[in-house]
Coordinates of C-alpha atoms in Angstrom, one line a residue:
X294 CA -19.7 92.6 58.3
X295 CA -18.5 89.0 58.2
X296 CA -15.0 88.4 59.5
X297 CA -13.5 85.3 58.1
X298 CA -11.2 83.5 60.6
X299 CA -8.8 81.2 58.9
X300 CA -7.3 78.5 61.1
X301 CA -3.9 77.4 59.9
X302 CA -2.4 75.2 62.7
X303 CA -2.6 71.7 61.3
X304 CA 0.3 69.5 60.1
X305 CA -1.4 67.0 57.7
X306 CA 0.8 64.1 58.6
X307 CA -1.0 61.7 56.3
X308 CA 0.4 63.7 53.4
X309 CA 3.9 62.9 54.3
X310 CA 6.6 63.1 52.9
X311 CA 5.4 66.3 51.2
X312 CA 3.5 67.7 54.2
X313 CA 5.8 68.3 57.2
X314 CA 5.8 70.3 60.4
X315 CA 7.8 73.2 58.9
X316 CA 5.6 73.3 55.7
X317 CA 2.3 71.5 56.1
X318 CA -0.3 70.7 53.5
X319 CA -2.1 74.0 53.6
X320 CA 0.9 75.8 52.2
X321 CA 1.8 73.4 49.4
X322 CA 1.1 74.9 45.9
X323 CA -0.6 71.7 44.6
X324 CA -3.5 73.3 42.8
X325 CA -2.9 75.5 39.8
X326 CA 0.2 76.9 41.6
X327 CA -1.8 77.9 44.6
X328 CA -2.0 76.4 48.1
X329 CA -5.1 75.5 50.0
X330 CA -4.4 78.4 52.4
X331 CA -4.4 80.8 49.4
X332 CA -7.6 79.2 48.0
X333 CA -9.3 79.6 51.4
X334 CA -8.2 83.3 51.6
X335 CA -9.4 84.0 48.0
X336 CA -12.7 82.3 48.8
X337 CA -13.6 85.0 51.2
X338 CA -12.4 88.0 49.2
X339 CA -16.0 89.0 48.7
X340 CA -18.2 92.1 49.2
X341 CA -19.4 92.2 52.8
X342 CA -16.4 90.3 54.1
X343 CA -13.6 92.0 56.1
X344 CA -10.0 91.2 55.7
X345 CA -9.4 87.7 57.2
X346 CA -8.3 87.0 60.8
X347 CA -5.6 84.4 60.4
X348 CA -4.7 82.3 63.4
X349 CA -1.8 79.9 62.9
X350 CA 1.5 78.5 64.2
X351 CA 4.4 80.8 65.0
X352 CA 6.5 78.3 63.0
X353 CA 4.6 79.2 59.8
X354 CA 4.3 83.0 60.3
X355 CA 6.4 84.0 57.2
X356 CA 4.6 81.5 55.0
X357 CA 1.2 82.9 56.0
X358 CA 2.4 86.5 55.4
X359 CA 4.1 85.7 52.1
X360 CA 1.2 83.7 50.7
X361 CA -1.2 86.5 51.6
X362 CA 1.1 89.0 49.9
X363 CA 1.2 86.9 46.8
X364 CA -2.5 87.3 46.6
X365 CA -2.3 91.0 47.2
X366 CA -4.4 90.6 50.4
X367 CA -4.0 92.0 53.9
X368 CA -5.2 90.5 57.1
X369 CA -7.2 92.1 59.9
X370 CA -4.8 90.2 62.2
X371 CA -2.2 87.4 61.9
X372 CA -2.3 85.9 65.4
X373 CA 0.5 83.5 66.2
X374 CA 0.0 80.5 68.4
X375 CA 3.1 79.4 70.3
X376 CA 1.7 75.9 70.5
X377 CA -1.4 74.1 69.1
X378 CA -4.5 74.2 71.3
X379 CA -7.1 72.8 68.9
X380 CA -10.1 74.9 67.7
X381 CA -11.9 76.1 70.8
X382 CA -9.4 78.8 71.9
X383 CA -9.1 80.3 68.3
X384 CA -12.9 80.4 68.0
X385 CA -13.1 82.7 71.0
X386 CA -10.0 84.7 70.1
X387 CA -11.5 85.5 66.7
X388 CA -14.7 86.6 68.4
X389 CA -12.7 89.0 70.7
X390 CA -10.8 90.4 67.8
X391 CA -13.9 90.9 65.6
X392 CA -15.9 92.5 68.4
X393 CA -13.2 95.1 68.9
X394 CA -13.6 96.2 65.3
X395 CA -17.4 95.8 65.0
X396 CA -19.7 94.9 68.0
X397 CA -22.2 93.4 65.5
X398 CA -19.6 91.3 63.7
X399 CA -20.2 87.8 62.4
X400 CA -17.3 85.3 62.3
X401 CA -16.9 82.6 59.6
X402 CA -14.5 80.0 61.1
X403 CA -12.7 78.2 58.3
X404 CA -10.0 75.5 58.3
X405 CA -7.3 76.5 55.8
X406 CA -6.7 73.1 54.4
X407 CA -10.1 72.3 52.8
X408 CA -10.8 72.2 49.0
X409 CA -14.2 73.6 47.9
X410 CA -14.8 73.3 44.2
X411 CA -18.2 74.9 44.1
X412 CA -17.4 78.0 45.9
X413 CA -20.5 79.9 44.7
X414 CA -22.7 77.1 46.3
X415 CA -20.8 77.4 49.6
X416 CA -20.9 81.2 49.7
X417 CA -24.7 81.1 48.9
X418 CA -25.2 78.8 51.9
X419 CA -23.2 81.2 54.1
X420 CA -25.4 84.1 53.0
X421 CA -28.5 82.0 53.6
X422 CA -27.3 81.3 57.2
X423 CA -26.5 85.0 58.1
X424 CA -30.0 85.6 59.5
X425 CA -29.8 82.7 61.8
X426 CA -26.3 83.7 63.0
X427 CA -27.5 87.3 63.7
X428 CA -30.4 85.9 65.6
X429 CA -28.1 84.2 68.0
X430 CA -27.5 80.7 66.5
X431 CA -24.1 79.1 66.2
X432 CA -24.4 77.7 62.6
X433 CA -22.3 74.7 61.6
X434 CA -22.0 73.7 57.9
X435 CA -22.7 70.1 57.2
X436 CA -21.5 68.5 54.0
X437 CA -24.0 66.3 52.2
X438 CA -22.3 62.9 52.2
X439 CA -21.4 61.2 48.9
X440 CA -20.1 58.0 50.3
X441 CA -20.2 56.1 53.7
X442 CA -16.9 57.7 54.9
X443 CA -15.6 56.6 58.2
X444 CA -13.0 59.5 58.5
X445 CA -15.5 62.2 59.4
X446 CA -17.8 63.0 62.3
X447 CA -21.5 63.2 61.4
X448 CA -24.3 65.6 62.4
X449 CA -28.0 64.5 62.4
X450 CA -30.1 67.4 61.3
X451 CA -33.9 67.9 61.7
X452 CA -35.9 67.0 58.6
X453 CA -37.1 69.7 56.2
X454 CA -36.1 72.0 53.4
X455 CA -35.1 75.1 55.3
X456 CA -31.5 76.3 54.6
X457 CA -30.7 76.3 58.3
X458 CA -32.1 73.5 60.6
X459 CA -31.8 72.4 64.2
X460 CA -29.2 69.8 65.2
X461 CA -30.5 66.6 66.7
X462 CA -27.1 65.2 67.6
X463 CA -23.4 65.0 66.9
X464 CA -21.9 61.6 66.1
X465 CA -18.3 60.5 66.4
X466 CA -16.5 58.9 63.4
X467 CA -18.5 55.7 62.8
X468 CA -17.5 52.3 61.6
X469 CA -18.4 51.3 58.0
X470 CA -21.8 49.7 58.8
X471 CA -23.0 52.8 60.7
X472 CA -21.6 55.1 58.0
X473 CA -23.7 53.1 55.4
X474 CA -26.8 53.4 57.6
X475 CA -26.2 57.2 57.9
X476 CA -26.0 57.5 54.1
X477 CA -29.2 55.6 53.6
X478 CA -31.0 57.5 56.4
X479 CA -30.5 60.8 54.5
X480 CA -30.6 63.0 57.6
X481 CA -26.9 62.9 58.4
X482 CA -24.2 65.2 57.1
X483 CA -20.4 65.3 57.5
X484 CA -19.1 67.7 60.2
X485 CA -16.8 69.9 58.2
X486 CA -15.6 72.0 61.1
X487 CA -16.9 75.3 59.5
X488 CA -18.9 77.7 61.6
X489 CA -20.8 81.0 61.4
X490 CA -21.6 82.9 64.6
X491 CA -21.8 86.4 66.0
X492 CA -19.0 87.6 68.2
X493 CA -21.4 88.2 71.0
X494 CA -23.0 84.8 70.7
X495 CA -19.7 83.0 70.9
X496 CA -18.4 85.1 73.8
X497 CA -21.7 84.4 75.7
X498 CA -21.4 80.6 74.9
X499 CA -17.9 80.5 76.4
X500 CA -19.0 82.4 79.5
X501 CA -21.9 79.9 80.0
X502 CA -20.3 76.6 79.1
X503 CA -16.5 77.2 79.5
X504 CA -16.1 79.9 82.1
X505 CA -12.6 78.9 83.1
X506 CA -11.4 78.7 79.5
X507 CA -13.1 82.0 78.7
X508 CA -11.2 83.7 81.5
X509 CA -7.9 82.0 80.5
X510 CA -8.3 83.0 76.8
X511 CA -9.3 86.6 77.8
X512 CA -6.2 86.8 80.0
X513 CA -4.0 85.5 77.1
X514 CA -5.5 88.1 74.7
X515 CA -4.4 90.8 77.2
X516 CA -0.8 89.8 76.5
X517 CA -1.0 90.7 72.7
X518 CA 1.9 92.5 71.3
X519 CA 2.8 93.5 67.7
X520 CA 5.8 92.1 65.9
X521 CA 6.1 93.3 62.3
X522 CA 2.9 92.2 60.6
X523 CA 2.1 89.7 63.3
X524 CA 0.5 89.6 66.7
X525 CA 2.2 87.5 69.4
X526 CA 0.9 86.1 72.7
X527 CA 2.6 85.2 75.9
X528 CA 3.9 81.7 75.5
X529 CA 3.6 80.6 79.1
X530 CA 0.0 81.7 79.4
X531 CA -1.0 80.2 76.1
X532 CA 0.5 76.8 76.9
X533 CA -1.8 76.6 80.0
X534 CA -5.0 76.8 77.8
X535 CA -7.1 73.7 77.4
X536 CA -6.4 71.6 74.3
X537 CA -10.0 71.2 73.2
X538 CA -12.1 71.4 70.1
X539 CA -15.0 73.8 69.6
X540 CA -17.2 70.7 69.2
X541 CA -16.5 69.4 72.7
X542 CA -16.2 72.8 74.3
X543 CA -19.3 74.4 72.9
X544 CA -21.3 72.7 70.1
X545 CA -22.2 69.6 72.1
X546 CA -23.3 71.7 75.1
X547 CA -25.1 74.7 73.6
X548 CA -28.8 74.8 72.8
X549 CA -28.6 77.5 70.2
X550 CA -26.8 75.3 67.6
X551 CA -28.1 74.8 64.0
X552 CA -26.8 73.3 60.8
X553 CA -26.8 74.5 57.2
X554 CA -26.5 71.5 54.9
X555 CA -24.5 72.1 51.7
X556 CA -23.1 70.2 48.8
X557 CA -20.2 72.3 47.5
X558 CA -17.9 69.4 46.3
X559 CA -15.9 69.7 49.5
X560 CA -12.9 67.6 50.6
X561 CA -10.5 68.0 53.5
X562 CA -7.8 66.3 51.5
X563 CA -6.6 64.3 54.5
X564 CA -4.7 61.6 52.5
X565 CA -2.9 61.1 49.2
X566 CA -5.8 59.0 47.9
X567 CA -8.1 62.1 48.5
X568 CA -5.6 64.2 46.5
X569 CA -5.8 61.7 43.7
X570 CA -9.6 62.0 43.6
X571 CA -9.5 65.7 42.9
X572 CA -6.7 65.9 40.3
X573 CA -7.0 65.6 36.6
X574 CA -6.4 62.1 35.2
X575 CA -5.4 60.5 32.0
X576 CA -7.5 58.0 30.1
X577 CA -6.3 55.2 32.5
X578 CA -7.1 57.2 35.7
X579 CA -3.5 58.2 36.5
X580 CA -2.6 61.6 38.0
X581 CA 0.8 63.1 38.0
X582 CA 2.3 66.1 39.6
X583 CA 5.8 67.2 38.6
X584 CA 8.0 65.2 36.1
X585 CA 6.1 61.9 36.0
X586 CA 5.4 59.1 33.5
X587 CA 3.0 56.2 33.5
X588 CA 3.3 53.0 31.4
X589 CA 0.7 50.1 31.6
X590 CA -0.6 51.5 34.9
X591 CA -4.1 52.3 36.1
X592 CA -5.5 54.6 38.7
X593 CA -2.1 55.6 40.1
X594 CA -0.8 58.8 41.6
X595 CA 2.8 60.0 41.2
X596 CA 4.4 63.2 42.6
X597 CA 7.9 64.3 41.9
X598 CA 9.5 67.2 43.7
X599 CA 12.6 67.0 41.6
X600 CA 13.8 64.4 39.0
X601 CA 11.7 62.0 37.0
X602 CA 9.3 59.4 38.6
X603 CA 8.1 56.6 36.3
X604 CA 5.4 54.1 37.3
X605 CA 5.2 50.9 35.3
X606 CA 2.7 48.0 35.4
X607 CA 1.0 49.1 38.6
X608 CA -2.5 49.7 39.7
X609 CA -4.0 51.8 42.6
X610 CA -0.5 52.8 43.8
X611 CA 0.8 56.1 45.0
X612 CA 4.5 57.1 44.5
X613 CA 5.5 60.4 46.3
X614 CA 9.1 61.4 45.8
X615 CA 10.6 64.5 47.5
X616 CA 14.3 65.4 47.6
X617 CA 15.0 63.3 50.6
X618 CA 12.2 60.7 51.0
X619 CA 10.1 58.4 48.8
X620 CA 6.7 56.9 49.8
X621 CA 5.2 54.0 47.9
X622 CA 1.8 52.8 49.0
X623 CA -1.4 51.2 47.8
X624 CA -4.3 53.7 47.8
X625 CA -6.2 51.5 50.2
X626 CA -3.4 52.1 52.8
X627 CA -3.4 55.9 52.5
X628 CA -4.6 56.4 56.0
X629 CA -1.6 54.3 57.3
X630 CA 0.9 56.9 56.3
X631 CA 0.5 58.4 59.7
X632 CA 1.8 55.2 61.2
X633 CA 5.0 55.6 59.3
X634 CA 5.2 59.2 60.5
X635 CA 4.7 58.1 64.1
X636 CA 7.4 55.5 63.7
X637 CA 9.9 58.0 62.3
X638 CA 9.1 60.4 65.1
X639 CA 9.9 57.7 67.6
X640 CA 13.2 57.3 65.8
X641 CA 13.9 61.0 66.0
X642 CA 14.1 61.3 62.2
X643 CA 14.4 64.9 60.7
X644 CA 12.3 63.9 57.7
X645 CA 9.2 64.1 59.8
X646 CA 9.6 67.8 60.7
X647 CA 11.8 69.5 58.2
X648 CA 12.1 69.8 54.4
X649 CA 15.5 70.2 52.8
X650 CA 14.2 73.7 51.9
X651 CA 13.8 75.9 54.9
X652 CA 11.8 79.2 54.4
X653 CA 13.2 82.3 56.1
X654 CA 11.8 85.9 56.3
X655 CA 14.4 86.9 53.7
X656 CA 14.1 83.9 51.3
X657 CA 15.1 80.3 51.8
X658 CA 18.0 77.8 52.2
X659 CA 18.0 74.3 50.7
X660 CA 20.3 71.5 51.8
X661 CA 22.3 69.9 48.9
X662 CA 24.7 67.6 50.8
X663 CA 26.2 67.0 54.2
X664 CA 28.9 64.9 55.8
X665 CA 30.8 64.6 59.1
X666 CA 32.4 68.0 59.0
X667 CA 30.8 69.8 56.1
X668 CA 27.4 70.9 54.7
X669 CA 26.5 72.4 51.4
X670 CA 23.3 74.4 50.8
X671 CA 21.8 76.8 48.3
X672 CA 20.4 80.2 49.4
X673 CA 18.0 82.6 47.9
X674 CA 17.7 86.2 49.2
X675 CA 14.7 88.2 48.1
X676 CA 15.2 91.7 46.7
X677 CA 15.6 94.3 49.5
X678 CA 16.0 91.6 52.2
X679 CA 18.8 91.2 54.7
X680 CA 20.1 88.2 56.7
X681 CA 20.6 89.0 60.4
X682 CA 24.1 90.0 61.6
X683 CA 25.5 86.8 63.1
X684 CA 28.5 84.7 64.0
X685 CA 29.4 81.1 64.6
X686 CA 31.4 79.4 67.2
X687 CA 32.1 76.1 65.5
X688 CA 32.1 76.6 61.7
X689 CA 33.4 78.7 58.9
X690 CA 31.5 79.5 55.7
X691 CA 32.4 80.0 52.1
X692 CA 29.9 81.8 49.8
X693 CA 29.7 81.6 46.0
X694 CA 27.3 83.9 44.1
X695 CA 25.4 82.1 41.4
X696 CA 23.2 85.0 40.2
X697 CA 22.4 88.5 41.2
X698 CA 24.4 91.0 43.3
X699 CA 24.8 90.7 47.0
X700 CA 26.2 93.1 49.6
X701 CA 28.4 91.2 52.0
X702 CA 29.6 92.6 55.4
X703 CA 32.3 90.6 57.3
X704 CA 33.6 92.1 60.6
X705 CA 32.5 95.6 59.4
X706 CA 34.0 95.4 55.9
X707 CA 31.4 95.7 53.2
X708 CA 31.8 94.7 49.6
X709 CA 29.6 93.8 46.6
X710 CA 29.8 90.4 45.0
X711 CA 28.2 89.3 41.7
X712 CA 28.0 86.1 39.7
X713 CA 31.0 83.7 40.0
X714 CA 32.5 85.7 42.8
X715 CA 33.0 84.3 46.3
X716 CA 33.8 85.2 49.9
X717 CA 35.2 83.4 53.0
X718 CA 33.8 83.9 56.5
X719 CA 36.3 83.0 59.2
X720 CA 35.4 81.3 62.5
X721 CA 33.7 83.8 64.9
X722 CA 33.5 86.6 62.3
X723 CA 30.4 88.8 62.4
X724 CA 28.7 88.7 59.0
X725 CA 25.5 89.6 57.2
X726 CA 24.1 89.5 53.6
X727 CA 21.9 92.1 51.9
X728 CA 20.3 92.0 48.5
X729 CA 20.2 95.6 47.3
X730 CA 19.0 94.7 43.8
X731 CA 15.7 94.1 42.0
X732 CA 16.2 90.3 41.4
X733 CA 16.7 87.4 43.8
X734 CA 20.2 86.6 44.8
X735 CA 21.1 82.9 44.5
X736 CA 24.2 81.6 46.3
X737 CA 25.9 78.4 47.3
X738 CA 27.1 78.2 50.9
X739 CA 29.7 75.6 52.1
X740 CA 30.0 75.2 55.8
X741 CA 33.0 73.5 57.5
X742 CA 33.6 72.7 61.1
X743 CA 33.1 70.5 64.1
X744 CA 29.5 71.4 64.7
X745 CA 27.1 72.4 61.9
X746 CA 23.6 72.5 63.5
X747 CA 21.4 75.6 63.2
X748 CA 21.8 76.5 66.9
X749 CA 25.4 77.4 66.3
X750 CA 24.2 81.0 65.5
X751 CA 24.9 84.0 67.7
X752 CA 22.6 86.8 66.4
X753 CA 23.9 90.3 67.0
X754 CA 21.0 92.1 65.2
X755 CA 17.8 90.6 63.6

């Protein structure tokens, strides 16, 4: 049995302002209404594959669970990382989890934010590499390069036509001249960060090449505890793990490494210019997502989260408009978006980390407006879901129901409100909301007080 392990810890800062810490690129429904995370999960819904092991950030736990549920898929485990520790610890964690279910398990380690258009080609290469993995090889999948790209690491593979070949060396991201030489040489492939290995092989590799990290990860895995559909780990122990990639920790040290070259029309979609390359285009090369228009423009990308975006008389320009930020850049400067993000981080700007819409286990809230002593937001509560019983020390709240029927409890008094009805929550009152119906409840919440931040919440039950 092959256990897919889907890694979902990245942020994708070069896709700001749409990709942010609280909802990064792998969860954005940019492709036929599906996210890259969902496409990755669907890719391995195949005979001979177990339910996926998902390893991702605690911050994104409900997005991972909800997007799996939308696909009608279950997970072998959704393991929550308290902080990011790169790819080496998750590679070993997946091996430990899979070995507990099947001592002969293979693990297919997959980043959740890659687009693969020829999935049958990719899966065929995985099948062709199974034998090598079962024989004790750690197989990495190398993407046949289509251009001299300087954004990827490279792997030099042994000559030949075999589906799995030995690795001669790993190469860091090159400059443009070396990248052109690699393309001409023909024996170099892009390092996609996708691996196939047996649980026993990876455990042995860590014991041999990273004994301290092996012991530390093993100790952390002993702290596992269930929380709803998730598995949590001790935060203090996890934070002590080395922040190291599987390439540095294992692949560049082990002798039993091989590579399976493949050309599945792959892209890690690390920039807005990369997004433009994979989208449908009009006769002048323009791509639009959302409500967008182009006039006398060529090879442009426009994205609108809400409202209309019009691009006039421009060429090779990207316009990305969310509800609170707008990015305008030349496509040649796509990699520099991260510099803007770093600058905003240094300034302490919320736009780096948080969208105006915040996803909750029960639905979401979305900021509409805010001032010195007030804030207005919309709320959606999913059918059957309940907001925790809570109170506030510094603010009052006023709720107006827009659609649906909601059960409201304020200081022990419960009532039902429906469309156009409202309720007032005094300062310090214990209150909760419950959607007992079959359709989502949509509400407007007006907050008023001296302090309106999220940490002014006292939770009495959750």
